[in-house]
Amino acid sequence: MKRLLLLVFTALMTLGMQASTTLPPQGKVINPTDKHIQYIGRICFDNPMRPRFTFPGTQINARFTGTSLKMMAKPKSGYFMAQIDEAAPFKVGFMGERDSVVTLATALPKGEHTVRLMYIIEGYELKPSFWGFILDNDGMMLDAPALPDRRIEFVGNSITCAYGVESFNPNDHFEYETENHYLGYAQQTARELGAVAHVVARSGIGVYRHYGGPKTGTPENVMTTEYEYTNLYDRSEKWDFSRYQPQVVCINLGTNDLSTNNYDVKLFKQAWKRFVAQVRQHNPKAKIVLLCGSMLQGKELEIARNTLNEVTEEARKTGDNEIYRFDFTPHTGSLYYGADWHPSLWQHQKMAGELTAFLRTLMQWF
């Protein structure tokens, strides 16, 4: 079996089977511009009727009245996790060439309900956009739930994206169907801490060199470049950092820089110093945590740890005492592997437990 079959997806049976359609929508259409819709993450509103995003972890939340709910999105936008009220989350797909409407819930009790949606894959190729909701004809939108006061930003690579987390087989390669950021350590940690999270992550990315790139680096395809923009590999809009100021930024990079035995440690260290300064410039009051991911082993693990320790020490010497270090336990296969030897669901659970405990103490989030 290629994908991990999760029991939570059986919630579809209680909320109404997921269905797609190209027919004209029946019901009350709620446009993306509705003031009651709550957006979380890096989202471009250059066309307010078609807000677009590419990073996993982007969220769309709302409260409504009625007995049913449909969601509209650009066909082939990809996959979301949806949760209605406190029922178990379930996976929603916009993968057909003409799929633009998906039923999220039917036969709900009359009254008020909440929907939480999270984009769970990397969408830079699919270019997803949200087109709105459809309610019952007599349904109404209500104020969205208040956001938590606790704010995290996760910056990372495929580990943070939760690449291959729904696969049992390490020989599987990348598929949208087996990536699920909702199940990854970052969102597990945010939920456990009761925090809202913004995510800037892409598989294969590094601080100076992407996976398999030349030893001299790939300056146009690294996080130091992408961090400045709203959408991945899209230079149309610079991100406005005033829209979200996290209290803590967790950076999990370096695995791809040290890949394929073709790296320059000096360039690696220089890039880390620049990126930490860049993150600090945009987030002057945040604590910054430099993470060492779980996939590195041997010499590369030692290089990564030593580099992050040195960058942390040098930052503190210059007066920045809010730089911290954290190492995940390297995975050994004892908790199995996901696709392409990435962390499995169980490894992500372990990582989330480790990081949650660290951040709870660091931030005093008890």
XYZ file of C-alpha atoms in Angstrom:
366
model
C 0.000 0.000 0.000
C 1.524 3.256 -1.123
C -0.325 5.685 1.076
C -0.972 5.694 4.759
C -4.702 5.158 5.269
C -5.669 7.332 8.204
C -8.738 6.652 10.249
C -9.465 10.344 10.518
C -10.540 10.373 6.903
C -13.594 8.279 7.807
C -15.109 11.554 8.960
C -16.240 11.917 5.357
C -18.950 9.363 6.077
C -20.455 11.474 8.843
C -20.109 14.844 7.150
C -21.301 13.850 3.683
C -19.256 12.236 0.959
C -16.782 14.531 -0.780
C -18.033 15.404 -4.264
C -16.793 17.628 -7.063
C -18.773 19.305 -9.777
C -18.567 21.693 -12.688
C -22.280 22.581 -12.542
C -23.366 26.123 -11.585
C -23.289 26.395 -7.759
C -26.642 25.939 -6.002
C -26.992 27.967 -2.810
C -25.691 31.216 -1.393
C -22.232 32.027 -2.786
C -19.788 33.591 -0.313
C -16.983 35.382 -2.108
C -13.382 35.291 -0.847
C -13.710 39.006 -0.052
C -16.266 38.329 2.685
C -15.052 40.056 5.852
C -15.932 37.027 7.994
C -13.389 34.721 6.317
C -10.163 34.343 8.276
C -6.926 33.821 6.339
C -3.647 32.575 7.834
C -0.369 32.410 5.947
C 1.311 34.077 3.013
C -1.567 34.797 0.639
C -1.555 37.165 -2.329
C -4.706 39.271 -2.748
C -3.751 41.039 -5.971
C -7.066 39.659 -7.269
C -9.281 39.737 -4.153
C -11.765 37.358 -5.764
C -9.037 34.769 -6.362
C -6.583 34.860 -3.413
C -3.615 32.659 -4.239
C -0.938 30.899 -2.206
C 1.738 28.255 -2.590
C 3.128 27.438 0.856
C 1.838 24.474 2.856
C 0.066 25.392 6.057
C -1.984 28.215 4.524
C -5.334 28.294 6.339
C -8.862 29.483 5.558
C -11.306 29.494 8.477
C -14.927 30.563 8.888
C -18.112 30.252 10.952
C -21.497 29.876 9.314
C -25.112 28.833 9.835
C -26.934 26.165 7.896
C -26.897 22.445 7.234
C -24.334 22.216 4.426
C -21.117 23.737 3.139
C -19.297 23.630 -0.185
C -15.864 25.013 -1.029
C -14.802 26.509 -4.350
C -11.227 26.604 -5.652
C -9.279 26.638 -8.885
C -9.320 23.199 -10.526
C -6.106 21.271 -9.812
C -5.342 23.415 -6.767
C -4.281 20.328 -4.826
C -5.116 18.971 -1.402
C -6.537 20.471 1.785
C -7.365 19.114 5.211
C -10.823 20.181 6.356
C -12.417 20.108 9.784
C -16.072 20.850 10.523
C -16.724 21.817 14.145
C -14.852 19.343 16.358
C -15.215 16.334 14.074
C -12.122 14.523 12.831
C -10.244 16.286 10.000
C -10.485 14.821 6.506
C -8.684 15.273 3.216
C -10.190 17.275 0.341
C -8.859 17.120 -3.211
C -9.099 19.560 -6.113
C -7.118 17.464 -8.565
C -9.422 17.072 -11.573
C -9.084 19.293 -14.606
C -12.557 20.739 -13.964
C -13.051 20.166 -10.239
C -13.965 23.539 -8.791
C -16.589 22.754 -6.134
C -16.221 20.210 -3.322
C -18.879 19.354 -0.756
C -17.428 19.616 2.747
C -20.538 18.886 4.790
C -24.193 17.865 4.390
C -26.978 17.063 6.835
C -25.447 19.169 9.596
C -27.666 20.054 12.552
C -29.267 23.449 12.133
C -27.298 26.140 13.902
C -23.785 27.567 13.967
C -20.771 25.684 12.620
C -17.052 26.212 12.091
C -14.880 25.180 9.154
C -11.090 25.055 9.257
C -9.166 24.429 6.042
C -5.422 23.929 5.622
C -3.480 23.633 2.375
C -1.231 20.599 2.898
C 1.080 20.405 -0.122
C 3.624 22.570 -1.930
C 1.643 24.413 -4.568
C 4.204 26.295 -6.622
C 3.498 24.112 -9.674
C -0.286 23.939 -9.223
C -0.742 27.640 -8.395
C -3.823 27.162 -6.192
C -6.421 29.812 -5.476
C -9.490 29.951 -3.257
C -12.802 30.945 -4.849
C -15.181 31.008 -1.876
C -17.872 28.989 -0.104
C -21.457 27.980 -0.858
C -23.998 27.928 1.986
C -27.633 26.963 2.202
C -29.838 29.651 0.687
C -30.776 30.858 4.172
C -27.272 30.395 5.588
C -25.202 33.235 7.018
C -21.551 33.935 7.664
C -20.525 34.771 11.233
C -17.371 36.180 12.785
C -14.536 33.653 12.581
C -13.083 32.174 15.777
C -10.531 34.388 17.504
C -6.936 33.512 16.702
C -4.568 32.382 19.454
C -2.184 34.953 20.894
C 0.734 32.557 20.372
C 2.410 32.987 16.977
C 5.074 30.791 15.338
C 6.782 30.915 11.965
C 8.280 27.709 10.555
C 10.928 28.017 7.846
C 12.127 24.794 6.312
C 12.579 22.199 3.616
C 10.853 18.898 2.779
C 10.910 17.796 6.423
C 8.800 20.809 7.394
C 6.546 20.242 4.359
C 5.983 16.638 5.565
C 7.120 15.184 2.254
C 6.033 11.549 1.876
C 4.482 11.294 5.337
C 1.541 9.254 4.003
C 3.826 6.636 2.445
C 5.106 3.451 4.083
C 7.786 2.799 1.477
C 11.146 4.662 1.461
C 11.560 3.713 -2.213
C 8.516 5.784 -3.135
C 9.261 9.178 -4.663
C 7.454 12.484 -4.398
C 3.711 12.499 -4.978
C 1.223 15.169 -3.988
C -0.963 12.363 -2.644
C 1.559 11.363 0.041
C 2.618 14.817 1.218
C 0.527 16.101 4.124
C 1.787 19.109 6.031
C -1.092 18.848 8.504
C 0.456 15.603 9.804
C 4.005 16.998 10.001
C 5.914 18.043 13.097
C 5.343 21.776 12.529
C 1.548 21.713 12.615
C 1.465 19.045 15.300
C 3.643 21.326 17.427
C 1.476 24.378 16.738
C -1.705 22.501 17.668
C -0.168 21.120 20.847
C 0.934 24.606 21.909
C -2.322 26.267 20.907
C -0.479 28.542 18.482
C -1.128 29.945 15.029
C 1.611 29.186 12.490
C 2.864 30.713 9.262
C 4.980 28.416 7.088
C 7.663 29.183 4.509
C 8.885 25.805 3.272
C 9.856 23.996 0.095
C 11.307 20.540 -0.579
C 14.922 20.577 -1.730
C 15.652 24.123 -0.599
C 18.678 25.222 1.413
C 20.335 28.355 2.709
C 23.006 28.492 -0.002
C 22.410 25.450 -2.221
C 19.409 23.358 -3.192
C 19.485 19.573 -3.223
C 22.059 18.283 -5.708
C 23.091 21.793 -6.746
C 26.618 22.935 -7.624
C 29.182 23.369 -4.890
C 29.240 27.120 -5.509
C 25.541 27.418 -4.595
C 22.203 28.248 -6.207
C 21.486 31.868 -5.206
C 18.231 32.133 -7.171
C 16.778 29.000 -5.598
C 17.484 29.204 -1.866
C 15.580 30.367 1.191
C 17.489 33.632 1.477
C 15.796 34.584 -1.815
C 12.371 32.984 -1.353
C 11.835 34.318 2.171
C 11.211 37.788 0.777
C 8.198 36.864 -1.351
C 4.541 36.016 -0.742
C 4.518 33.016 -3.077
C 7.208 30.479 -3.849
C 9.077 30.989 -7.142
C 6.878 34.008 -7.824
C 8.481 37.445 -7.812
C 5.227 39.357 -8.376
C 4.752 40.427 -4.745
C 7.163 41.108 -1.899
C 5.855 39.819 1.409
C 4.795 42.532 3.858
C 6.298 41.333 7.131
C 4.094 43.695 9.128
C 1.147 41.402 8.280
C 2.489 38.760 10.664
C 5.036 39.154 13.443
C 5.757 35.791 15.102
C 6.952 35.501 18.665
C 9.269 32.653 17.676
C 10.763 31.632 14.313
C 11.883 28.004 13.911
C 14.328 27.478 11.031
C 14.966 23.910 9.878
C 17.397 24.121 6.955
C 20.769 22.687 5.984
C 19.949 19.112 5.008
C 19.898 19.935 1.286
C 22.967 22.182 1.454
C 24.977 19.228 2.739
C 23.562 16.756 0.202
C 25.362 14.645 -2.404
C 28.845 15.275 -0.939
C 29.273 18.405 -3.024
C 29.178 21.275 -0.560
C 31.406 24.090 0.651
C 31.349 24.446 4.442
C 32.622 28.033 4.291
C 29.822 29.102 1.935
C 27.332 27.175 4.052
C 28.338 29.058 7.194
C 28.364 32.445 5.453
C 24.851 31.842 4.102
C 23.559 30.860 7.533
C 24.918 34.070 9.051
C 23.282 36.157 6.320
C 19.964 34.390 6.639
C 19.798 34.718 10.412
C 20.497 38.445 10.031
C 17.793 38.641 7.352
C 15.213 36.902 9.559
C 16.162 39.126 12.475
C 15.741 42.274 10.388
C 12.177 41.285 9.508
C 11.313 39.932 12.970
C 13.084 42.238 15.437
C 11.269 41.009 18.553
C 11.078 37.277 17.861
C 13.100 34.504 19.387
C 14.864 32.605 16.592
C 15.504 28.879 16.960
C 17.991 27.166 14.642
C 16.953 23.538 14.231
C 19.040 20.615 13.061
C 16.743 18.248 11.189
C 16.361 14.520 11.675
C 17.687 13.253 8.324
C 21.390 14.086 8.625
C 23.890 11.466 9.771
C 27.632 11.169 10.383
C 29.966 13.876 9.057
C 27.178 16.046 7.652
C 25.309 15.994 10.959
C 28.462 17.126 12.761
C 29.034 19.922 10.225
C 25.445 21.128 10.549
C 25.507 21.150 14.339
C 28.892 22.858 14.536
C 27.832 25.488 12.006
C 24.594 26.285 13.815
C 26.403 26.458 17.141
C 28.967 28.875 15.700
C 26.322 31.062 14.051
C 24.410 31.208 17.341
C 27.509 32.104 19.348
C 28.571 34.798 16.878
C 25.098 36.352 16.887
C 25.137 36.524 20.663
C 28.548 38.136 20.653
C 27.112 40.929 18.520
C 24.313 41.495 21.028
C 21.501 39.259 19.742
C 20.718 37.084 22.756
C 17.463 35.726 21.365
C 19.049 33.137 19.053
C 18.643 29.554 20.243
C 19.562 26.033 19.158
C 17.622 22.791 19.036
C 18.477 19.366 17.586
C 15.932 16.760 16.602
C 16.863 13.155 17.323
C 18.215 11.722 14.019
C 15.915 9.075 12.619
C 17.291 5.547 12.303
C 14.394 3.683 10.736
C 13.135 2.350 14.058
C 9.968 4.378 13.426
C 9.980 3.466 9.711
C 10.416 5.853 6.796
C 8.206 7.871 4.516
C 8.841 8.393 0.808
C 12.483 8.891 -0.240
C 13.660 8.038 3.290
C 11.934 11.038 4.819
C 10.488 10.966 8.338
C 7.449 8.752 8.747
C 4.240 9.826 10.449
C 5.543 8.305 13.682
C 8.878 10.096 13.342
C 7.023 13.374 12.853
C 5.066 12.653 16.022
C 8.340 12.138 17.887
C 9.799 15.331 16.427
C 6.692 17.277 17.407
C 6.940 15.988 20.954
C 10.578 17.033 21.192
C 10.040 20.500 19.742
C 6.847 21.118 21.716
C 8.654 20.457 24.989
C 11.506 22.781 23.999
C 9.256 25.638 22.872
C 6.951 25.283 25.860
C 9.888 25.968 28.148
C 11.516 28.611 25.936
C 8.314 30.589 25.446
C 6.762 29.785 28.830
C 3.701 28.525 26.980
C 2.218 26.338 29.681
